[in-house]
mmCIF file of C-alpha atoms in Angstrom:
data_model
loop_
_atom_site.group_PDB
_atom_site.id
_atom_site.type_symbol
_atom_site.label_atom_id
_atom_site.label_comp_id
_atom_site.label_asym_id
_atom_site.label_seq_id
_atom_site.Cartn_x
_atom_site.Cartn_y
_atom_site.Cartn_z
ATOM 1 C CA LEU A 1 -55.965 -1.844 24.685
ATOM 2 C CA ASP A 2 -57.862 1.344 25.486
ATOM 3 C CA PRO A 3 -57.671 4.361 23.154
ATOM 4 C CA PRO A 4 -54.548 5.947 24.797
ATOM 5 C CA GLY A 5 -52.676 2.647 24.459
ATOM 6 C CA ARG A 6 -53.653 2.357 20.816
ATOM 7 C CA VAL A 7 -52.518 5.935 20.180
ATOM 8 C CA LEU A 8 -49.090 5.207 21.720
ATOM 9 C CA LEU A 9 -48.788 2.031 19.656
ATOM 10 C CA LEU A 10 -49.775 3.898 16.484
ATOM 11 C CA LEU A 11 -47.370 6.800 17.096
ATOM 12 C CA SER A 12 -44.424 4.504 17.787
ATOM 13 C CA GLY A 13 -45.063 2.838 14.413
ATOM 14 C CA VAL A 14 -45.754 5.990 12.383
ATOM 15 C CA VAL A 15 -42.503 7.733 13.359
ATOM 16 C CA LEU A 16 -40.597 4.844 11.750
ATOM 17 C CA LEU A 17 -41.440 6.386 8.379
ATOM 18 C CA TRP A 18 -38.708 8.983 9.056
ATOM 19 C CA ARG A 19 -36.155 6.566 10.523
ATOM 20 C CA TRP A 20 -33.625 6.864 7.639
ATOM 21 C CA ARG A 21 -33.842 10.652 7.433
ATOM 22 C CA HIS A 22 -33.720 11.280 11.195
ATOM 23 C CA PRO A 23 -32.548 7.992 12.771
ATOM 24 C CA VAL A 24 -31.543 9.393 16.179
ATOM 25 C CA ALA A 25 -34.699 11.465 16.703
ATOM 26 C CA VAL A 26 -36.919 8.562 15.647
ATOM 27 C CA LEU A 27 -35.067 6.168 17.968
ATOM 28 C CA TRP A 28 -35.454 8.437 20.987
ATOM 29 C CA GLY A 29 -39.095 9.000 20.052
ATOM 30 C CA THR A 30 -39.818 5.256 19.979
ATOM 31 C CA VAL A 31 -37.944 4.777 23.280
ATOM 32 C CA ALA A 32 -40.105 7.461 24.887
ATOM 33 C CA ALA A 33 -43.285 5.918 23.441
ATOM 34 C CA VAL A 34 -42.335 2.444 24.690
ATOM 35 C CA LEU A 35 -41.528 3.712 28.205
ATOM 36 C CA LEU A 36 -44.863 5.571 28.362
ATOM 37 C CA TYR A 37 -46.607 2.459 27.058
ATOM 38 C CA LEU A 38 -45.031 0.201 29.682
ATOM 39 C CA GLY A 39 -45.429 2.793 32.438
ATOM 40 C CA ALA A 40 -49.160 2.951 31.707
ATOM 41 C CA GLY A 41 -49.381 -0.734 32.522
ATOM 42 C CA TYR A 42 -50.036 -2.019 29.017
ATOM 43 C CA PRO A 43 -48.757 -5.527 28.193
ATOM 44 C CA TYR A 44 -45.660 -6.314 26.166
ATOM 45 C CA GLY A 45 -46.326 -6.685 22.485
ATOM 46 C CA PRO A 46 -45.637 -5.186 19.035
ATOM 47 C CA VAL A 47 -44.519 -1.898 20.578
ATOM 48 C CA LEU A 48 -41.113 -3.464 21.292
ATOM 49 C CA LEU A 49 -40.715 -4.218 17.592
ATOM 50 C CA THR A 50 -40.812 -0.489 16.777
ATOM 51 C CA VAL A 51 -37.882 0.351 19.048
ATOM 52 C CA ALA A 52 -35.988 -2.654 17.645
ATOM 53 C CA VAL A 53 -36.431 -1.359 14.086
ATOM 54 C CA ALA A 54 -35.451 2.181 15.082
ATOM 55 C CA GLY A 55 -32.366 0.977 16.976
ATOM 56 C CA PHE A 56 -31.247 -1.231 14.094
ATOM 57 C CA THR A 57 -31.622 1.677 11.652
ATOM 58 C CA ALA A 58 -29.655 4.058 13.864
ATOM 59 C CA VAL A 59 -26.720 1.653 14.233
ATOM 60 C CA VAL A 60 -26.619 0.780 10.525
ATOM 61 C CA SER A 61 -26.753 4.514 9.688
ATOM 62 C CA GLY A 62 -23.602 5.068 11.723
ATOM 63 C CA ARG A 63 -25.218 6.632 14.818
ATOM 64 C CA ARG A 64 -24.019 3.787 16.959
ATOM 65 C CA TYR A 65 -23.205 5.761 20.137
ATOM 66 C CA ALA A 66 -26.614 7.428 20.132
ATOM 67 C CA ALA A 67 -28.205 4.014 19.571
ATOM 68 C CA TRP A 68 -26.307 2.448 22.488
ATOM 69 C CA ALA A 69 -27.314 5.388 24.723
ATOM 70 C CA ALA A 70 -30.973 5.142 23.705
ATOM 71 C CA MET A 71 -31.139 1.385 24.225
ATOM 72 C CA GLY A 72 -29.386 1.746 27.581
ATOM 73 C CA THR A 73 -31.975 4.354 28.551
ATOM 74 C CA LEU A 74 -34.733 1.968 27.506
ATOM 75 C CA TRP A 75 -33.374 -0.807 29.710
ATOM 76 C CA ALA A 76 -32.780 1.548 32.651
ATOM 77 C CA GLY A 77 -36.270 3.006 32.261
ATOM 78 C CA HIS A 78 -37.790 -0.460 32.182
ATOM 79 C CA LEU A 79 -35.794 -1.413 35.288
ATOM 80 C CA LEU A 80 -36.977 1.701 37.107
ATOM 81 C CA THR A 81 -40.588 1.178 36.033
ATOM 82 C CA VAL A 82 -41.022 -2.467 37.045
ATOM 83 C CA HIS A 83 -38.934 -2.378 40.251
ATOM 84 C CA VAL A 84 -39.371 1.123 41.719
ATOM 85 C CA LEU A 85 -42.224 3.083 40.223
ATOM 86 C CA TYR A 86 -44.669 0.199 39.857
ATOM 87 C CA ARG A 87 -46.263 1.150 43.219
ATOM 88 C CA TRP A 88 -47.566 4.434 41.794
ATOM 89 C CA LEU A 89 -48.233 3.297 38.259
ATOM 90 C CA PRO A 90 -51.257 1.435 36.900
ATOM 91 C CA PRO A 91 -52.612 -1.117 37.293
ATOM 92 C CA SER A 92 -53.190 -0.759 41.014
ATOM 93 C CA GLY A 93 -51.998 -3.576 43.225
ATOM 94 C CA ASP A 94 -49.292 -4.595 40.760
ATOM 95 C CA GLU A 95 -46.167 -6.305 42.068
ATOM 96 C CA ALA A 96 -42.533 -5.934 41.103
ATOM 97 C CA ALA A 97 -41.421 -7.946 38.109
ATOM 98 C CA PRO A 98 -39.055 -10.877 38.743
ATOM 99 C CA TRP A 99 -35.355 -10.203 38.153
ATOM 100 C CA THR A 100 -35.214 -12.988 35.619
ATOM 101 C CA GLU A 101 -37.359 -10.749 33.445
ATOM 102 C CA GLU A 102 -34.616 -8.077 33.567
ATOM 103 C CA ILE A 103 -32.080 -10.640 32.390
ATOM 104 C CA VAL A 104 -34.328 -11.405 29.429
ATOM 105 C CA VAL A 105 -34.746 -7.692 28.622
ATOM 106 C CA ALA A 106 -31.011 -7.016 28.922
ATOM 107 C CA THR A 107 -30.235 -10.022 26.721
ATOM 108 C CA TRP A 108 -32.759 -8.803 24.142
ATOM 109 C CA VAL A 109 -31.193 -5.306 24.096
ATOM 110 C CA VAL A 110 -27.631 -6.634 23.778
ATOM 111 C CA ALA A 111 -28.626 -9.117 21.068
ATOM 112 C CA LEU A 112 -30.393 -6.370 19.118
ATOM 113 C CA LEU A 113 -27.360 -4.100 19.284
ATOM 114 C CA ALA A 114 -25.003 -6.950 18.363
ATOM 115 C CA VAL A 115 -27.033 -7.846 15.277
ATOM 116 C CA SER A 116 -27.202 -4.160 14.338
ATOM 117 C CA GLU A 117 -23.430 -3.757 14.705
ATOM 118 C CA LEU A 118 -22.846 -6.820 12.532
ATOM 119 C CA ALA A 119 -25.145 -5.398 9.862
ATOM 120 C CA ARG A 120 -23.341 -2.048 10.072
ATOM 121 C CA VAL A 121 -19.932 -3.673 9.601
ATOM 122 C CA ARG A 122 -21.186 -5.690 6.628
ATOM 123 C CA ARG A 123 -22.759 -2.603 5.085
ATOM 124 C CA GLU A 124 -19.542 -0.596 5.454
ATOM 125 C CA GLN A 125 -17.574 -3.491 3.982
ATOM 126 C CA TRP A 126 -19.901 -3.646 0.979
ATOM 127 C CA ALA A 127 -19.581 0.120 0.561
ATOM 128 C CA ARG A 128 -15.772 -0.147 0.614
ATOM 129 C CA GLU A 129 -15.865 -2.984 -1.910
ATOM 130 C CA ARG A 130 -18.152 -0.994 -4.205
ATOM 131 C CA ALA A 131 -15.883 2.041 -3.922
ATOM 132 C CA GLU A 132 -12.818 -0.107 -4.626
ATOM 133 C CA ARG A 133 -14.486 -1.634 -7.679
ATOM 134 C CA ALA A 134 -15.432 1.836 -8.894
ATOM 135 C CA ARG A 135 -11.849 3.055 -8.397
ATOM 136 C CA ALA A 136 -10.516 -0.009 -10.224
ATOM 137 C CA GLU A 137 -12.898 0.618 -13.124
ATOM 138 C CA ARG A 138 -11.861 4.271 -13.299
ATOM 139 C CA ARG A 139 -8.212 3.225 -13.156
ATOM 140 C CA ARG A 140 -8.707 0.736 -15.994
ATOM 141 C CA ALA A 141 -10.565 3.375 -17.997
ATOM 142 C CA ASP A 142 -7.733 5.872 -17.439
ATOM 143 C CA GLU A 143 -5.147 3.305 -18.487
ATOM 144 C CA GLU A 144 -7.157 2.466 -21.597
ATOM 145 C CA ARG A 145 -7.515 6.144 -22.509
ATOM 146 C CA LEU A 146 -3.768 6.591 -22.018
ATOM 147 C CA ARG A 147 -3.059 3.562 -24.211
ATOM 148 C CA ILE A 148 -5.333 4.838 -26.973
ATOM 149 C CA ALA A 149 -3.874 8.351 -26.760
ATOM 150 C CA ARG A 150 -0.371 6.896 -26.954
ATOM 151 C CA GLU A 151 -1.288 4.793 -29.997
ATOM 152 C CA LEU A 152 -2.878 7.758 -31.751
ATOM 153 C CA HIS A 153 0.112 9.958 -30.999
ATOM 154 C CA ASP A 154 2.580 7.425 -32.355
ATOM 155 C CA VAL A 155 0.547 6.742 -35.490
ATOM 156 C CA LEU A 156 -0.210 10.374 -36.303
ATOM 157 C CA ALA A 157 3.199 11.800 -35.366
ATOM 158 C CA HIS A 158 5.033 9.369 -37.615
ATOM 159 C CA SER A 159 2.613 9.564 -40.521
ATOM 160 C CA ILE A 160 2.232 13.339 -40.488
ATOM 161 C CA SER A 161 6.018 13.769 -40.291
ATOM 162 C CA VAL A 162 6.476 11.674 -43.427
ATOM 163 C CA ILE A 163 3.595 13.487 -45.133
ATOM 164 C CA ASN A 164 5.070 16.859 -44.180
ATOM 165 C CA VAL A 165 8.481 15.980 -45.616
ATOM 166 C CA GLN A 166 6.987 14.568 -48.817
ATOM 167 C CA ALA A 167 4.740 17.616 -49.214
ATOM 168 C CA GLY A 168 7.806 19.841 -49.002
ATOM 169 C CA VAL A 169 9.600 17.723 -51.586
ATOM 170 C CA GLY A 170 6.562 17.813 -53.873
ATOM 171 C CA LEU A 171 6.243 21.584 -53.659
ATOM 172 C CA ALA A 172 9.957 22.084 -54.309
ATOM 173 C CA LEU A 173 9.975 19.798 -57.366
ATOM 174 C CA LEU A 174 6.542 20.568 -58.747
ATOM 175 C CA ASP A 175 7.906 22.775 -61.545
ATOM 176 C CA ARG A 176 11.411 21.343 -62.031
ATOM 177 C CA ASP A 177 10.734 17.627 -61.797
ATOM 178 C CA PRO A 178 7.031 16.792 -62.091
ATOM 179 C CA GLU A 179 7.725 13.068 -62.066
ATOM 180 C CA GLN A 180 9.540 13.241 -58.729
ATOM 181 C CA ALA A 181 6.771 15.454 -57.382
ATOM 182 C CA ARG A 182 4.254 12.829 -58.479
ATOM 183 C CA THR A 183 6.221 10.205 -56.551
ATOM 184 C CA ALA A 184 6.100 12.392 -53.426
ATOM 185 C CA LEU A 185 2.344 12.873 -53.784
ATOM 186 C CA THR A 186 1.884 9.130 -54.243
ATOM 187 C CA THR A 187 3.807 8.559 -51.030
ATOM 188 C CA ILE A 188 1.596 11.108 -49.261
ATOM 189 C CA LYS A 189 -1.523 9.330 -50.489
ATOM 190 C CA ALA A 190 -0.280 5.888 -49.412
ATOM 191 C CA LYS A 191 0.913 7.100 -46.024
ATOM 192 C CA SER A 192 -2.288 8.999 -45.274
ATOM 193 C CA LYS A 193 -4.339 5.925 -46.209
ATOM 194 C CA GLU A 194 -2.231 3.765 -43.913
ATOM 195 C CA ALA A 195 -2.543 6.291 -41.073
ATOM 196 C CA LEU A 196 -6.312 6.435 -41.471
ATOM 197 C CA GLY A 197 -6.461 2.638 -41.327
ATOM 198 C CA GLU A 198 -4.441 2.507 -38.103
ATOM 199 C CA VAL A 199 -6.455 5.320 -36.520
ATOM 200 C CA ARG A 200 -9.685 3.533 -37.466
ATOM 201 C CA GLN A 201 -8.354 0.332 -35.893
ATOM 202 C CA VAL A 202 -7.576 2.174 -32.646
ATOM 203 C CA LEU A 203 -10.963 3.899 -32.582
ATOM 204 C CA ASP A 204 -12.738 0.608 -33.213
ATOM 205 C CA THR A 205 -11.673 -0.452 -29.731
ATOM 206 C CA LEU A 206 -13.714 2.475 -28.370
ATOM 207 C CA ARG A 207 -16.830 1.534 -30.306
ATOM 208 C CA ALA A 208 -16.613 -2.159 -29.427
ATOM 209 C CA PRO A 209 -14.657 -2.551 -26.168
ATOM 210 C CA GLY A 210 -13.420 -6.065 -25.599
ATOM 211 C CA ALA A 211 -13.857 -7.086 -29.236
ATOM 212 C CA ALA A 212 -10.960 -8.713 -31.038
ATOM 213 C CA PRO A 213 -9.063 -6.337 -33.360
ATOM 214 C CA ARG A 214 -9.722 -6.733 -37.064
ATOM 215 C CA ALA A 215 -6.030 -6.534 -37.940
ATOM 216 C CA PRO A 216 -2.931 -7.652 -36.037
ATOM 217 C CA ALA A 217 -1.039 -5.021 -34.089
ATOM 218 C CA PRO A 218 2.172 -3.850 -35.772
ATOM 219 C CA GLY A 219 5.455 -5.351 -34.654
ATOM 220 C CA LEU A 220 9.124 -5.472 -35.535
ATOM 221 C CA ASP A 221 8.262 -7.594 -38.570
ATOM 222 C CA ARG A 222 7.130 -4.283 -40.108
ATOM 223 C CA LEU A 223 10.532 -2.704 -39.573
ATOM 224 C CA PRO A 224 11.257 -2.796 -43.362
ATOM 225 C CA GLU A 225 8.206 -0.558 -43.848
ATOM 226 C CA LEU A 226 9.656 1.993 -41.417
ATOM 227 C CA VAL A 227 12.966 1.873 -43.287
ATOM 228 C CA GLU A 228 11.168 2.407 -46.605
ATOM 229 C CA GLN A 229 9.087 5.280 -45.248
ATOM 230 C CA ALA A 230 12.186 6.920 -43.781
ATOM 231 C CA ALA A 231 13.933 6.541 -47.126
ATOM 232 C CA SER A 232 11.043 8.302 -48.858
ATOM 233 C CA ALA A 233 11.630 11.184 -46.434
ATOM 234 C CA GLY A 234 15.324 11.317 -47.344
ATOM 235 C CA LEU A 235 16.616 9.350 -44.350
ATOM 236 C CA THR A 236 18.739 6.254 -44.895
ATOM 237 C CA VAL A 237 18.217 3.720 -42.090
ATOM 238 C CA THR A 238 20.601 0.857 -41.447
ATOM 239 C CA VAL A 239 19.250 -2.052 -39.397
ATOM 240 C CA GLU A 240 21.700 -4.202 -37.464
ATOM 241 C CA GLY A 241 20.538 -7.429 -35.899
ATOM 242 C CA GLU A 242 17.598 -9.716 -36.575
ATOM 243 C CA PRO A 243 14.291 -8.926 -34.841
ATOM 244 C CA PRO A 244 13.335 -11.867 -32.557
ATOM 245 C CA ARG A 245 9.835 -13.273 -32.246
ATOM 246 C CA LEU A 246 8.179 -11.451 -29.369
ATOM 247 C CA PRO A 247 4.869 -11.545 -27.483
ATOM 248 C CA PRO A 248 2.307 -9.194 -29.071
ATOM 249 C CA GLY A 249 2.499 -6.505 -26.376
ATOM 250 C CA ALA A 250 6.286 -6.368 -26.364
ATOM 251 C CA ASP A 251 6.405 -6.498 -30.159
ATOM 252 C CA LEU A 252 4.080 -3.503 -30.412
ATOM 253 C CA ALA A 253 6.061 -1.535 -27.820
ATOM 254 C CA ALA A 254 9.352 -2.214 -29.589
ATOM 255 C CA PHE A 255 7.883 -1.199 -32.954
ATOM 256 C CA ARG A 256 6.432 2.037 -31.580
ATOM 257 C CA ILE A 257 9.705 2.955 -29.853
ATOM 258 C CA VAL A 258 11.672 2.530 -33.077
ATOM 259 C CA GLN A 259 8.947 4.353 -35.018
ATOM 260 C CA GLU A 260 8.946 7.323 -32.654
ATOM 261 C CA ALA A 261 12.757 7.484 -32.610
ATOM 262 C CA LEU A 262 12.946 7.541 -36.427
ATOM 263 C CA THR A 263 10.121 10.077 -36.566
ATOM 264 C CA ASN A 264 12.130 12.353 -34.281
ATOM 265 C CA VAL A 265 15.163 12.026 -36.548
ATOM 266 C CA VAL A 266 13.065 13.036 -39.563
ATOM 267 C CA ARG A 267 11.425 15.964 -37.763
ATOM 268 C CA HIS A 268 14.159 17.337 -35.542
ATOM 269 C CA SER A 269 17.498 16.362 -37.047
ATOM 270 C CA GLY A 270 19.439 17.301 -40.130
ATOM 271 C CA ALA A 271 20.968 13.816 -40.294
ATOM 272 C CA ARG A 272 20.585 11.856 -43.490
ATOM 273 C CA GLU A 273 21.540 8.550 -41.930
ATOM 274 C CA ALA A 274 20.290 6.671 -38.873
ATOM 275 C CA ARG A 275 21.086 3.315 -37.370
ATOM 276 C CA VAL A 276 18.807 0.815 -35.631
ATOM 277 C CA HIS A 277 20.556 -1.871 -33.627
ATOM 278 C CA ILE A 278 18.518 -4.810 -32.277
ATOM 279 C CA GLU A 279 20.000 -7.281 -29.818
ATOM 280 C CA ARG A 280 18.493 -10.032 -27.694
ATOM 281 C CA ARG A 281 20.572 -11.042 -24.701
ATOM 282 C CA ASP A 282 19.859 -12.494 -21.255
ATOM 283 C CA GLY A 283 16.117 -12.337 -21.712
ATOM 284 C CA ARG A 284 16.239 -8.642 -22.632
ATOM 285 C CA LEU A 285 15.636 -6.856 -25.888
ATOM 286 C CA ARG A 286 17.997 -3.943 -26.526
ATOM 287 C CA LEU A 287 16.995 -1.317 -29.065
ATOM 288 C CA LEU A 288 19.453 1.395 -30.085
ATOM 289 C CA VAL A 289 18.479 4.157 -32.514
ATOM 290 C CA ASP A 290 20.938 6.977 -33.149
ATOM 291 C CA ASP A 291 21.889 9.539 -35.760
ATOM 292 C CA ASP A 292 24.803 11.873 -36.379
ATOM 293 C CA GLY A 293 22.779 15.091 -36.305
ATOM 294 C CA PRO A 294 22.904 18.023 -36.305
ATOM 295 C CA ALA A 295 19.710 19.086 -34.578
ATOM 296 C CA THR A 296 17.493 21.471 -36.529
ATOM 297 C CA GLY A 297 15.441 22.985 -33.673
ATOM 298 C CA ALA A 298 15.214 23.717 -29.989
ATOM 299 C CA ASP A 299 13.310 20.489 -29.398
ATOM 300 C CA ALA A 300 16.028 18.296 -30.801
ATOM 301 C CA GLY A 301 15.519 14.650 -30.123
ATOM 302 C CA GLY A 302 11.749 14.847 -30.107
ATOM 303 C CA THR A 303 8.830 16.400 -28.347
ATOM 304 C CA GLY A 304 8.124 15.823 -24.712
ATOM 305 C CA ASN A 305 5.046 13.770 -25.555
ATOM 306 C CA GLY A 306 6.982 11.454 -27.855
ATOM 307 C CA LEU A 307 9.733 10.714 -25.357
ATOM 308 C CA ALA A 308 7.176 10.386 -22.554
ATOM 309 C CA GLY A 309 5.216 7.902 -24.651
ATOM 310 C CA MET A 310 8.324 5.789 -25.265
ATOM 311 C CA ARG A 311 9.155 5.779 -21.560
ATOM 312 C CA GLU A 312 5.592 4.763 -20.676
ATOM 313 C CA ARG A 313 5.676 1.866 -23.124
ATOM 314 C CA ALA A 314 8.996 0.659 -21.735
ATOM 315 C CA ALA A 315 7.880 1.107 -18.119
ATOM 316 C CA ALA A 316 4.722 -0.919 -18.788
ATOM 317 C CA LEU A 317 6.976 -3.889 -19.562
ATOM 318 C CA GLY A 318 9.381 -3.159 -16.700
ATOM 319 C CA GLY A 319 11.985 -1.714 -19.048
ATOM 320 C CA THR A 320 13.874 1.562 -19.348
ATOM 321 C CA ILE A 321 14.518 4.264 -21.957
ATOM 322 C CA GLU A 322 17.588 6.469 -22.181
ATOM 323 C CA ALA A 323 17.395 9.350 -24.648
ATOM 324 C CA GLY A 324 19.767 12.259 -25.138
ATOM 325 C CA THR A 325 22.390 13.904 -27.291
ATOM 326 C CA ARG A 326 25.600 12.050 -28.091
ATOM 327 C CA PRO A 327 28.989 13.500 -27.139
ATOM 328 C CA ASP A 328 30.001 13.691 -30.808
ATOM 329 C CA GLY A 329 26.672 15.184 -31.923
ATOM 330 C CA GLY A 330 23.412 13.642 -32.972
ATOM 331 C CA PHE A 331 20.848 11.960 -30.775
ATOM 332 C CA ARG A 332 20.534 8.479 -29.293
ATOM 333 C CA VAL A 333 17.610 6.447 -27.980
ATOM 334 C CA PHE A 334 18.474 3.305 -26.044
ATOM 335 C CA ALA A 335 15.675 1.022 -24.833
ATOM 336 C CA VAL A 336 15.964 -2.120 -22.725
ATOM 337 C CA LEU A 337 12.872 -4.307 -22.521
ATOM 338 C CA PRO A 338 12.989 -7.299 -20.136
ATOM 339 C CA ILE A 339 10.972 -9.852 -22.066
ATOM 340 C CA GLU A 340 10.887 -13.579 -22.646
ATOM 341 C CA THR A 341 11.113 -14.357 -26.335
ATOM 342 C CA GLU A 342 10.146 -17.655 -27.928
ATOM 343 C CA GLU A 343 13.842 -18.531 -28.347
ATOM 344 C CA ASP A 344 14.324 -18.226 -24.557
ATOM 345 C CA ARG A 345 11.633 -20.797 -23.689
#
């Protein structure tokens, strides 16, 4: 090659440094350099590799129509150069190229574009898969945050309600009946310790995601504890039916639903008695918690967050929650959880 040929070869390679930032401009620049190179009568060689790299980059970057137009221009320019303009272009006395050469050039252009399109499709597919994985991870993180928030709400709402009632009892009896006030304070201490333990267990899942819990999740086997805690708050709870053995997730959901329902009775109802009815029938667990009222506030039956949490727990298992005032007064929570117990297997 003479110096002008080497300059064209060098320029067509240097512009590739900007191929990802300006893929279309670089592609058209390499096409122009290649056509000048071939028009000057220089032999085929590495210069064709530069336009191949630029065309591949343009297609993969999504500029596929510009890439097809540029490669079509390259082929048409080559056709014009070797079959029409060769008479006036160097070297002198040159003859027209055979048409079989055009078939080879056309095949090379089509093959290059086909490979580029395949790479583009694969790249877009990988990008979609990465985005889908990222969305799935965000969705799992949101679900986990919702689960933890629901657990914390249920634990704290129930415990603080009992503590609030016992604190009121202790203050009222502090002077008249110190012994009864001491009992109330003891209950507050025990309940706060239990609440701290459950909150710590929930937060441990944040510090060590995926690790096995240190203590088993609560279930209906702890129903006597709820009855005892309600009794310490002045609420007599009657349990009808025997809790069946349930899978851990369903057992936790059932326990939290009953816990939240009793917490709402303590906080928002003047009733002194409540009933919990448990029934397993046709592969479904039916939980009924009601009281005779009357309501003691505008938010009778519970806060929106509490009822929403119960509905979310039931919906996660494919179940339903019905909550509302009874015709004869009071409030009722009725949950149906479609589950398979060990007795059903």
